[in-house]
Coordinates of C-alpha atoms and ligand atoms in Angstrom, one line a residue:
M1246 CA 13.7 23.8 18.5
N1247 CA 11.0 26.3 20.1
D1248 CA 8.1 23.5 20.6
K1249 CA 5.4 25.6 20.6
N1250 CA 5.9 26.7 16.7
V1251 CA 6.0 23.2 15.4
R1252 CA 3.6 23.0 12.7
V1253 CA 3.3 19.8 10.6
R1254 CA 1.1 18.9 8.0
F1255 CA -0.3 15.5 6.2
A1256 CA -0.8 16.3 2.3
P1257 CA -2.4 13.5 0.6
S1258 CA -3.9 13.9 -2.9
P1259 CA -7.2 12.5 -3.3
T1260 CA -6.4 10.2 -6.1
G1261 CA -7.4 6.9 -4.3
P1262 CA -7.8 5.2 -1.1
L1263 CA -5.0 5.8 1.5
H1264 CA -2.3 3.1 1.2
M1265 CA -1.0 2.0 4.8
G1266 CA 2.2 3.8 4.1
G1267 CA 0.2 6.9 3.6
V1268 CA -1.7 6.3 7.2
R1269 CA 1.9 5.8 8.6
T1270 CA 3.4 9.3 7.0
A1271 CA 0.2 10.6 8.9
L1272 CA 0.7 8.8 12.2
F1273 CA 4.4 10.2 12.4
N1274 CA 3.4 13.7 11.8
F1275 CA 0.9 13.4 14.4
L1276 CA 3.2 11.9 16.9
F1277 CA 5.7 14.6 16.2
A1278 CA 3.2 17.6 16.4
R1279 CA 1.8 16.0 19.7
K1280 CA 5.3 15.1 21.1
H1281 CA 6.1 18.8 20.5
N1282 CA 3.2 20.3 21.5
G1283 CA 2.4 21.6 17.9
S1284 CA -0.3 21.5 15.2
F1285 CA -0.7 18.8 13.0
I1286 CA -2.5 19.7 9.8
L1287 CA -4.6 17.9 7.0
R1288 CA -4.2 19.6 3.7
I1289 CA -5.9 18.0 0.6
E1290 CA -3.4 18.3 -2.4
D1291 CA -6.3 18.1 -5.4
T1292 CA -5.1 20.7 -8.1
D1293 CA -4.5 17.4 -10.2
Q1294 CA -8.2 16.9 -11.8
M1295 CA -7.2 14.4 -14.2
R1296 CA -6.4 12.2 -11.3
F1297 CA -9.2 13.2 -9.1
V1298 CA -11.0 10.2 -7.6
P1299 CA -14.3 10.6 -6.2
G1300 CA -14.9 9.6 -2.6
A1301 CA -11.3 9.6 -2.1
E1302 CA -11.0 12.5 0.5
E1303 CA -14.2 11.2 2.4
Y1304 CA -12.2 8.1 2.3
I1305 CA -9.0 9.8 3.9
I1306 CA -10.8 11.7 6.5
E1307 CA -12.8 8.7 7.9
S1308 CA -9.3 6.7 7.7
L1309 CA -7.6 9.2 10.0
Q1310 CA -10.6 9.2 12.4
W1311 CA -11.0 5.5 12.8
C1312 CA -7.3 5.9 13.7
G1313 CA -7.5 8.5 16.2
L1314 CA -5.3 10.9 14.4
H1315 CA -7.4 13.9 14.8
Y1316 CA -6.0 17.0 13.0
D1317 CA -6.0 20.5 14.6
E1318 CA -6.7 22.4 11.0
G1319 CA -8.1 21.2 8.1
P1320 CA -11.1 20.5 6.1
G1321 CA -14.3 20.5 8.1
V1322 CA -12.4 21.4 10.8
G1323 CA -10.9 24.9 9.7
G1324 CA -8.6 26.6 11.4
P1325 CA -6.5 30.3 10.6
H1326 CA -4.9 29.2 7.2
A1327 CA -8.3 28.2 5.7
P1328 CA -9.2 26.8 3.4
Y1329 CA -6.9 23.5 3.6
R1330 CA -8.1 22.0 0.0
Q1331 CA -5.9 23.3 -2.8
S1332 CA -8.8 23.4 -5.4
E1333 CA -10.3 26.1 -3.3
R1334 CA -7.1 27.8 -3.0
S1335 CA -6.6 28.1 -6.8
A1336 CA -6.6 32.2 -6.8
I1337 CA -3.5 32.2 -4.5
Y1338 CA -0.8 30.5 -6.8
R1339 CA -0.9 32.4 -10.0
Q1340 CA 0.9 35.6 -8.1
Y1341 CA 3.7 33.0 -6.9
A1342 CA 4.3 31.6 -10.2
E1343 CA 4.6 35.3 -12.0
R1344 CA 6.8 36.4 -9.3
L1345 CA 9.4 33.6 -10.0
V1346 CA 8.9 34.4 -13.8
N1347 CA 9.6 37.8 -12.8
A1348 CA 12.6 37.2 -11.1
G1349 CA 14.1 35.1 -13.7
W1350 CA 13.5 31.7 -12.0
A1351 CA 10.6 30.5 -14.1
Y1352 CA 9.4 31.1 -17.8
Y1353 CA 6.4 30.6 -20.0
A1354 CA 6.4 27.8 -22.3
F1355 CA 4.1 27.6 -25.1
D1356 CA 4.8 24.2 -26.6
A1357 CA 1.9 22.3 -27.5
P1358 CA 1.3 18.9 -26.4
E1359 CA 1.8 17.3 -29.7
E1360 CA 4.7 19.2 -30.0
L1361 CA 6.2 17.9 -26.7
D1362 CA 5.2 14.3 -27.8
Q1363 CA 7.0 14.9 -31.2
K1364 CA 10.2 15.6 -29.3
R1365 CA 9.8 12.6 -27.2
K1366 CA 9.1 10.2 -30.0
E1367 CA 12.5 11.7 -32.0
A1368 CA 14.2 11.4 -28.9
E1369 CA 13.4 7.7 -28.3
A1370 CA 14.0 6.9 -32.1
Q1371 CA 17.6 7.6 -31.1
G1372 CA 17.5 5.6 -28.0
K1373 CA 17.5 8.8 -25.6
S1374 CA 14.9 10.4 -23.6
F1375 CA 13.6 13.9 -23.9
A1376 CA 14.1 16.3 -21.1
Y1377 CA 12.9 19.7 -20.9
D1378 CA 16.0 21.4 -19.4
A1379 CA 18.9 24.0 -19.5
L1380 CA 20.2 22.2 -22.4
S1381 CA 17.0 21.8 -24.6
R1382 CA 14.8 24.8 -23.5
Q1383 CA 16.6 27.0 -26.1
H1384 CA 15.4 24.9 -28.9
M1385 CA 11.6 24.8 -27.2
K1386 CA 8.7 27.6 -27.8
N1387 CA 9.0 29.6 -24.3
S1388 CA 9.7 33.1 -23.3
L1389 CA 13.7 32.5 -23.0
S1390 CA 13.9 31.3 -26.3
L1391 CA 11.5 33.3 -28.3
P1392 CA 11.6 37.5 -28.6
E1393 CA 10.1 39.4 -26.2
S1394 CA 7.6 41.2 -28.3
R1395 CA 6.6 37.4 -29.5
V1396 CA 5.9 36.8 -26.1
R1397 CA 4.0 39.6 -25.4
E1398 CA 1.9 38.7 -28.4
L1399 CA 1.4 35.1 -27.4
L1400 CA 0.4 36.1 -24.0
A1401 CA -2.0 38.9 -25.2
A1402 CA -3.7 36.1 -27.7
G1403 CA -4.3 33.9 -24.7
T1404 CA -2.2 31.3 -26.0
P1405 CA -2.2 28.0 -23.5
H1406 CA 0.9 28.1 -21.9
V1407 CA 2.5 26.5 -18.8
V1408 CA 5.4 28.1 -16.2
R1409 CA 8.3 26.0 -16.0
F1410 CA 10.8 26.6 -13.3
K1411 CA 14.6 27.4 -14.6
M1412 CA 16.7 25.0 -13.3
P1413 CA 20.1 26.8 -12.8
P1414 CA 23.1 24.8 -14.9
D1415 CA 25.8 23.1 -13.0
E1416 CA 25.1 24.1 -9.6
E1417 CA 25.6 21.5 -6.7
I1418 CA 22.6 21.5 -4.2
V1419 CA 23.4 20.6 -0.7
M1420 CA 20.3 19.8 1.5
H1421 CA 19.8 18.3 4.8
D1422 CA 17.6 15.7 5.8
L1423 CA 16.7 14.8 9.4
I1424 CA 16.5 11.3 8.6
R1425 CA 19.2 10.7 5.7
G1426 CA 21.7 13.8 6.9
E1427 CA 23.7 15.4 4.0
I1428 CA 21.9 15.1 0.4
R1429 CA 24.0 16.5 -2.3
V1430 CA 22.3 16.8 -6.2
K1431 CA 23.6 18.1 -9.2
T1432 CA 21.3 20.6 -10.8
S1433 CA 22.6 19.2 -14.5
T1434 CA 20.5 16.3 -13.7
L1435 CA 17.4 18.1 -13.3
D1436 CA 14.7 19.3 -15.7
D1437 CA 12.7 22.3 -15.7
K1438 CA 9.5 21.3 -14.2
V1439 CA 6.1 22.7 -15.0
L1440 CA 4.7 24.8 -12.0
F1441 CA 1.8 26.1 -13.5
K1442 CA -0.5 24.1 -15.7
A1443 CA -2.5 25.6 -19.0
D1444 CA -5.7 24.7 -17.0
G1445 CA -5.0 27.6 -14.9
L1446 CA -3.9 25.4 -11.9
P1447 CA -0.6 25.2 -10.3
T1448 CA 1.2 21.5 -10.1
Y1449 CA 2.0 19.7 -7.0
H1450 CA 5.5 21.3 -6.6
L1451 CA 4.3 24.9 -6.7
A1452 CA 0.8 24.3 -4.6
N1453 CA 3.1 22.3 -2.1
V1454 CA 5.7 24.8 -1.5
V1455 CA 3.4 28.1 -1.3
D1456 CA 1.1 26.1 0.9
D1457 CA 3.7 24.9 3.4
F1458 CA 5.0 28.6 3.5
L1459 CA 1.7 30.2 4.0
M1460 CA 0.5 27.5 6.7
R1461 CA 3.7 28.3 8.4
I1462 CA 4.9 24.8 8.3
T1463 CA 8.2 23.9 10.0
H1464 CA 8.7 20.4 9.2
V1465 CA 7.9 18.6 6.1
I1466 CA 7.8 14.5 7.1
R1467 CA 6.6 12.6 3.9
G1468 CA 7.5 9.4 2.1
E1469 CA 11.0 8.9 0.6
E1470 CA 9.1 8.9 -3.0
W1471 CA 9.2 12.7 -2.6
L1472 CA 13.0 13.1 -1.9
P1473 CA 13.8 13.2 -5.8
S1474 CA 11.4 16.5 -5.7
L1475 CA 13.6 18.1 -2.6
P1476 CA 16.4 20.2 -4.6
L1477 CA 13.2 21.5 -6.9
H1478 CA 11.4 22.5 -3.6
V1479 CA 14.7 24.0 -1.8
L1480 CA 15.2 25.9 -5.0
L1481 CA 11.7 27.1 -4.9
Y1482 CA 12.1 28.6 -1.7
R1483 CA 15.0 30.3 -2.7
G1484 CA 13.2 31.8 -5.8
L1485 CA 10.2 33.0 -4.0
G1486 CA 12.6 34.4 -1.1
W1487 CA 11.7 32.4 1.3
E1488 CA 15.0 30.6 2.2
D1489 CA 15.3 31.7 6.1
K1490 CA 11.5 30.2 6.3
R1491 CA 12.3 27.0 4.9
P1492 CA 11.1 24.0 6.7
E1493 CA 13.0 21.1 7.7
F1494 CA 12.6 18.0 5.8
A1495 CA 12.1 14.5 7.0
H1496 CA 12.0 11.5 4.2
L1497 CA 10.4 8.1 5.9
P1498 CA 11.4 5.1 4.7
L1499 CA 9.7 3.0 2.3
I1500 CA 7.4 0.1 3.5
L1501 CA 8.7 -3.1 1.8
K1502 CA 7.0 -6.3 1.0
P1503 CA 6.8 -9.1 3.1
N1504 CA 9.6 -10.8 1.4
G1505 CA 11.5 -7.8 1.2
Q1506 CA 11.9 -7.4 -2.5
G1507 CA 10.7 -4.0 -3.5
K1508 CA 7.7 -1.6 -2.5
L1509 CA 4.7 -2.5 -0.8
S1510 CA 2.0 -2.1 -3.5
K1511 CA -1.4 -1.6 -3.2
R1512 CA -1.9 -4.8 -5.2
D1513 CA -0.2 -7.0 -2.8
G1514 CA -2.4 -7.2 -0.3
D1515 CA -5.4 -8.7 -2.1
K1516 CA -2.8 -10.9 -3.9
M1517 CA -1.2 -11.9 -0.7
G1518 CA -4.4 -12.2 1.3
F1519 CA -3.7 -9.5 4.0
P1520 CA -4.8 -5.6 3.8
V1521 CA -3.0 -2.6 2.8
F1522 CA -5.8 -0.3 3.3
P1523 CA -6.6 0.9 6.4
L1524 CA -10.6 0.6 5.6
Q1525 CA -12.3 -1.4 2.6
W1526 CA -12.5 0.5 -0.4
K1527 CA -14.4 -0.2 -3.2
D1528 CA -13.0 1.4 -6.6
P1529 CA -15.7 3.8 -8.1
E1530 CA -14.8 2.9 -11.5
T1531 CA -14.5 -0.8 -11.7
G1532 CA -16.6 -1.8 -8.2
E1533 CA -13.4 -3.7 -7.4
V1534 CA -13.2 -3.9 -3.7
S1535 CA -10.1 -4.0 -1.7
M1536 CA -10.4 -5.3 1.8
G1537 CA -9.4 -3.2 5.0
Y1538 CA -8.1 -3.3 8.4
R1539 CA -11.0 -2.2 10.2
E1540 CA -13.2 -4.6 8.4
Q1541 CA -11.0 -7.5 8.7
G1542 CA -11.7 -7.0 12.6
Y1543 CA -8.4 -5.1 13.6
F1544 CA -8.4 -2.9 16.4
P1545 CA -7.4 0.8 15.2
E1546 CA -5.0 0.9 18.1
A1547 CA -3.4 -2.6 17.2
F1548 CA -3.1 -1.4 13.6
I1549 CA -1.4 2.0 14.7
N1550 CA 1.1 0.3 16.8
M1551 CA 2.3 -1.9 14.4
L1552 CA 2.8 0.9 12.2
A1553 CA 4.6 3.0 14.1
L1554 CA 7.2 0.0 14.1
L1555 CA 7.4 0.2 10.6
G1556 CA 10.6 2.1 10.0
W1557 CA 10.9 3.6 13.6
N1558 CA 12.2 2.0 16.7
P1559 CA 12.0 3.3 20.6
G1560 CA 15.5 1.9 21.0
T1561 CA 14.3 -0.7 23.8
E1562 CA 12.4 -4.0 23.5
Q1563 CA 9.2 -2.5 24.0
E1564 CA 6.7 -3.5 21.4
L1565 CA 3.0 -2.8 22.6
F1566 CA 2.5 1.1 23.1
T1567 CA -0.4 3.2 23.4
L1568 CA -0.8 6.3 21.4
D1569 CA -0.1 8.3 24.4
E1570 CA 3.3 6.2 24.8
L1571 CA 4.1 6.6 21.3
I1572 CA 4.1 10.2 21.5
Q1573 CA 6.2 10.1 24.6
A1574 CA 8.5 8.1 23.0
F1575 CA 8.5 9.2 19.3
S1576 CA 11.5 11.0 17.8
L1577 CA 12.4 11.3 14.1
D1578 CA 16.2 10.3 15.1
R1579 CA 14.9 6.8 15.6
V1580 CA 13.5 6.7 12.4
N1581 CA 15.4 4.5 10.1
K1582 CA 16.9 5.2 6.3
S1583 CA 16.2 1.7 5.0
G1584 CA 13.0 0.3 3.8
A1585 CA 10.9 -1.5 6.4
R1586 CA 9.7 -4.9 5.8
F1587 CA 5.9 -5.3 6.4
D1588 CA 5.2 -8.4 8.1
P1589 CA 1.5 -9.6 7.8
E1590 CA 1.6 -12.2 10.7
K1591 CA 2.8 -9.5 13.1
A1592 CA 0.0 -7.5 12.4
R1593 CA -2.1 -10.3 13.5
W1594 CA -0.2 -10.6 16.3
F1595 CA -0.6 -7.2 17.5
N1596 CA -4.3 -7.7 17.3
Q1597 CA -4.1 -10.6 19.4
Q1598 CA -2.0 -8.6 22.1
Y1599 CA -4.8 -6.3 21.8
L1600 CA -7.6 -8.7 22.0
R1601 CA -6.2 -9.9 25.3
K1602 CA -5.8 -6.6 27.0
R1603 CA -9.3 -5.5 26.1
P1604 CA -11.6 -5.6 29.3
A1605 CA -14.1 -8.5 29.1
P1606 CA -17.3 -6.4 29.0
E1607 CA -15.9 -4.5 25.9
L1608 CA -15.0 -7.7 24.0
V1609 CA -18.7 -8.8 25.0
R1610 CA -20.0 -5.9 23.6
L1611 CA -18.2 -6.3 20.3
F1612 CA -19.1 -9.9 20.2
L1613 CA -22.8 -9.4 20.8
P1614 CA -23.4 -8.7 17.2
V1615 CA -21.8 -11.6 15.8
L1616 CA -23.9 -13.9 18.1
Q1617 CA -27.3 -12.1 16.9
S1618 CA -25.8 -12.5 13.5
K1619 CA -25.8 -16.5 14.0
G1620 CA -29.2 -16.1 15.7
V1621 CA -27.9 -16.8 19.2
R1622 CA -29.5 -15.2 22.5
A1623 CA -27.4 -15.4 25.4
D1624 CA -26.9 -13.2 28.6
E1625 CA -24.5 -11.2 29.1
N1626 CA -22.8 -12.8 32.0
T1627 CA -22.9 -15.9 30.4
V1628 CA -21.2 -14.6 27.3
E1629 CA -18.5 -12.9 29.6
R1630 CA -17.7 -16.0 31.1
I1631 CA -17.6 -17.7 27.8
V1632 CA -15.2 -15.2 26.2
E1633 CA -12.6 -15.1 29.4
T1634 CA -12.7 -19.0 28.6
V1635 CA -11.6 -18.8 25.0
R1636 CA -10.0 -15.3 24.3
D1637 CA -6.8 -16.3 24.5
R1638 CA -7.4 -18.5 21.4
A1639 CA -8.5 -15.4 19.3
V1640 CA -6.7 -12.9 17.2
F1641 CA -10.2 -11.0 16.1
V1642 CA -13.3 -10.7 17.7
S1643 CA -14.8 -12.7 14.9
D1644 CA -12.6 -15.6 15.8
L1645 CA -14.4 -16.2 19.4
W1646 CA -17.0 -17.6 17.8
D1647 CA -15.3 -20.1 15.9
H1648 CA -13.5 -20.9 19.4
S1649 CA -16.8 -20.7 21.5
W1650 CA -20.0 -21.7 19.2
F1651 CA -20.5 -25.1 20.7
F1652 CA -21.6 -22.8 24.2
F1653 CA -24.4 -21.5 22.5
Q1654 CA -25.3 -24.3 20.1
R1655 CA -25.6 -28.2 20.2
P1656 CA -23.3 -30.0 18.1
E1657 CA -25.1 -31.6 14.9
T1658 CA -22.3 -34.1 14.2
Y1659 CA -19.9 -35.9 15.9
D1660 CA -16.3 -36.3 15.0
P1661 CA -16.2 -40.0 13.5
A1662 CA -12.5 -40.6 14.1
I1663 CA -12.8 -39.9 17.7
V1664 CA -16.0 -42.2 18.1
K1665 CA -13.8 -44.9 16.2
K1666 CA -11.1 -44.4 18.5
R1667 CA -12.8 -43.7 21.9
W1668 CA -16.4 -44.8 21.6
S1669 CA -17.3 -48.3 23.0
E1670 CA -20.5 -50.0 23.5
Q1671 CA -20.7 -49.3 27.4
M1672 CA -20.1 -45.7 26.5
P1673 CA -23.9 -44.6 26.5
E1674 CA -24.2 -46.4 29.9
W1675 CA -21.3 -44.9 31.5
L1676 CA -22.0 -41.4 30.2
S1677 CA -25.6 -41.6 31.9
S1678 CA -24.4 -42.5 35.0
L1679 CA -21.6 -40.2 35.0
I1680 CA -24.3 -37.3 34.4
A1681 CA -26.1 -38.8 37.4
H1682 CA -22.9 -38.6 39.4
L1683 CA -22.3 -35.0 38.2
E1684 CA -25.9 -34.1 39.3
K1685 CA -25.0 -34.9 42.8
L1686 CA -22.3 -32.3 43.3
T1687 CA -23.2 -29.5 45.6
S1688 CA -20.9 -27.1 44.1
F1689 CA -20.7 -27.3 40.3
T1690 CA -17.5 -25.8 39.3
A1691 CA -14.9 -26.7 37.2
P1692 CA -12.4 -28.1 40.0
E1693 CA -15.1 -30.3 41.8
I1694 CA -16.1 -31.3 38.4
K1695 CA -12.5 -32.7 36.8
Q1696 CA -12.2 -34.3 40.5
A1697 CA -15.8 -35.8 40.5
I1698 CA -15.3 -37.1 36.8
H1699 CA -11.6 -38.6 37.6
D1700 CA -13.5 -40.2 40.8
F1701 CA -16.3 -41.7 39.0
A1702 CA -13.8 -43.3 36.4
E1703 CA -11.6 -44.8 38.9
A1704 CA -14.3 -46.2 40.9
K1705 CA -15.9 -47.7 38.1
S1706 CA -12.6 -48.8 36.3
I1707 CA -13.1 -46.8 33.1
P1708 CA -10.0 -45.5 31.3
A1709 CA -10.6 -41.6 32.5
G1710 CA -9.1 -40.6 29.0
N1711 CA -11.7 -42.3 26.8
L1712 CA -14.3 -41.2 29.3
M1713 CA -13.5 -37.6 28.8
N1714 CA -13.1 -37.7 25.3
C1715 CA -16.5 -38.9 24.8
L1716 CA -17.8 -36.7 26.9
R1717 CA -16.4 -33.6 25.2
L1718 CA -17.3 -35.5 22.1
C1719 CA -21.1 -34.9 23.0
L1720 CA -20.4 -31.5 24.4
V1721 CA -18.5 -30.0 21.3
G1722 CA -19.0 -32.9 18.8
S1723 CA -14.7 -33.0 18.4
S1724 CA -11.7 -32.8 20.2
M1725 CA -11.7 -28.9 20.5
G1726 CA -12.0 -26.3 22.7
P1727 CA -11.1 -25.4 26.4
D1728 CA -11.0 -27.1 29.4
L1729 CA -13.6 -30.0 29.7
A1730 CA -14.4 -29.5 33.2
L1731 CA -14.9 -25.5 32.5
I1732 CA -17.2 -26.4 29.6
C1733 CA -19.4 -28.6 31.7
E1734 CA -19.5 -25.9 34.5
I1735 CA -20.8 -23.1 31.7
L1736 CA -23.1 -25.7 30.0
G1737 CA -24.8 -26.8 33.5
T1738 CA -26.0 -30.3 34.3
E1739 CA -29.3 -30.2 32.3
E1740 CA -27.8 -28.9 29.0
I1741 CA -24.9 -31.7 29.5
K1742 CA -27.6 -34.3 30.0
Q1743 CA -29.3 -33.3 27.1
R1744 CA -26.4 -33.0 24.8
I1745 CA -25.4 -36.6 26.0
E1746 CA -28.9 -38.0 25.0
K1747 CA -28.7 -36.5 21.7
A1748 CA -25.1 -37.6 21.1
V1749 CA -26.1 -41.3 22.3
A1750 CA -29.3 -41.2 20.0
V1751 CA -27.0 -40.1 16.8
I1752 CA -23.8 -42.5 17.5
G1753 CA -25.7 -45.4 19.5
N1754 CA -23.2 -48.1 20.1
G1755 CA -20.5 -46.3 17.8
V1756 CA -20.7 -49.4 15.4
H1757 CA -22.1 -48.3 12.3
Ligands
LIG858 N1 0.1 15.4 -2.1 C1 1.7 14.7 -1.9 C2 1.2 13.6 -2.0 O1 0.2 13.1 -2.2 C3 2.2 15.4 -0.7 C4 4.0 15.1 -0.7 C5 4.3 15.8 0.4 O2 4.1 15.8 1.7 O3 5.2 17.1 0.3 O4 1.8 12.6 -1.1

């Protein structure tokens, strides 16, 4: 393969938000392009006006940006084959549909939608399904069944018509897929697909093949759901005389539901409580909101890393990859044929790993707005120490608050179970002598604090466990949180003293 020539495209239809399967397709195209120093192109396939959803294209572009999958050519970026939005290329396609008709690879079909409906109903009544194919086309209203003069009349009168592909009868098509190897399909199982619609626009099949050719695409990497279209596409290349320029094909495995039963659907996420979309999406028609990885607090790097391993493996035990490492390691040979089960827990695990690796100042920068939203003001150095103390417990930046709020706010309540179990009548007195003892320390750092608490308990013959539990109760309100001495170090003696006083005032002698 001549690396310089590699050109791949991600070709979504803006019929809704991009599902994580779509992002994975974009990712694999991106990785393949970067690995081979080729070009990654975004092409918007919006010829189906019936399914157009406002905001979907912007959503797709924003998602790719968030994921760091920057494209070399496409809407907003331009390139030598602009425009990259099929609705702006509509003048291009008709000539190719005509070329296929003239070469005997396609024909005009004048059947009205009601007539087709009628045929479908008739077939259904006999327990069959209607197919417009090599067998039925002779009985339909088209340029193969009607006399030439009638066809000319109908065309001259501007009769609405479509162009259909004339599927050759009884041929076995042998195709090669870079992931699945050889695939054979008999044309007798295929129907005559519409290539060009009565509205003057091409269907997906024609526009997709024409654009892949015109944009000099070398490899088509797309989801498995497009595999059934492959024979038609291969034949279109033949019919258009481009067989020697045909790209190579790679169909990616499906992403399966967490239980492995069937394809992960757009609905699954909200049902099972995990995102399936990269960004939050609000349905413009129903107003229904679906959660997004970004809004749930995932780092884009973690999301991408998780997606890369859905259907691809590096052949080693390595799981954590930067985008550059993925580019180095990626190859289509290591993409699996079988479906990849999505594991939401694993997605969280990836985020946790990335959170652990993030430099503390960056976490602070991300955490400050959370603190602000809680009405907390704190200096960055203290926040950094706190973040360092609790980061290993968090999966998301927002979790940092749950694990550290007590550094910023005094507890309002005290866990009654601990009061009952550990508090005693002497406890207020013990705690106030303890704080007096701690105030005398010359160096107020965790190891000294820990030692001092133990020495104090021993000297006074107080059970150290109870003392420490109650001190934690005063500082945190419960038994949670990191190392007690560390909490003390960060809070400082003055704050500890005030918290003890408050707790003692609320709990009293503990007997209520
Ligand atoms: N427009 C198709 C889609 O929405 C593109 C399929 C392909 O890549 O050929 O997925």
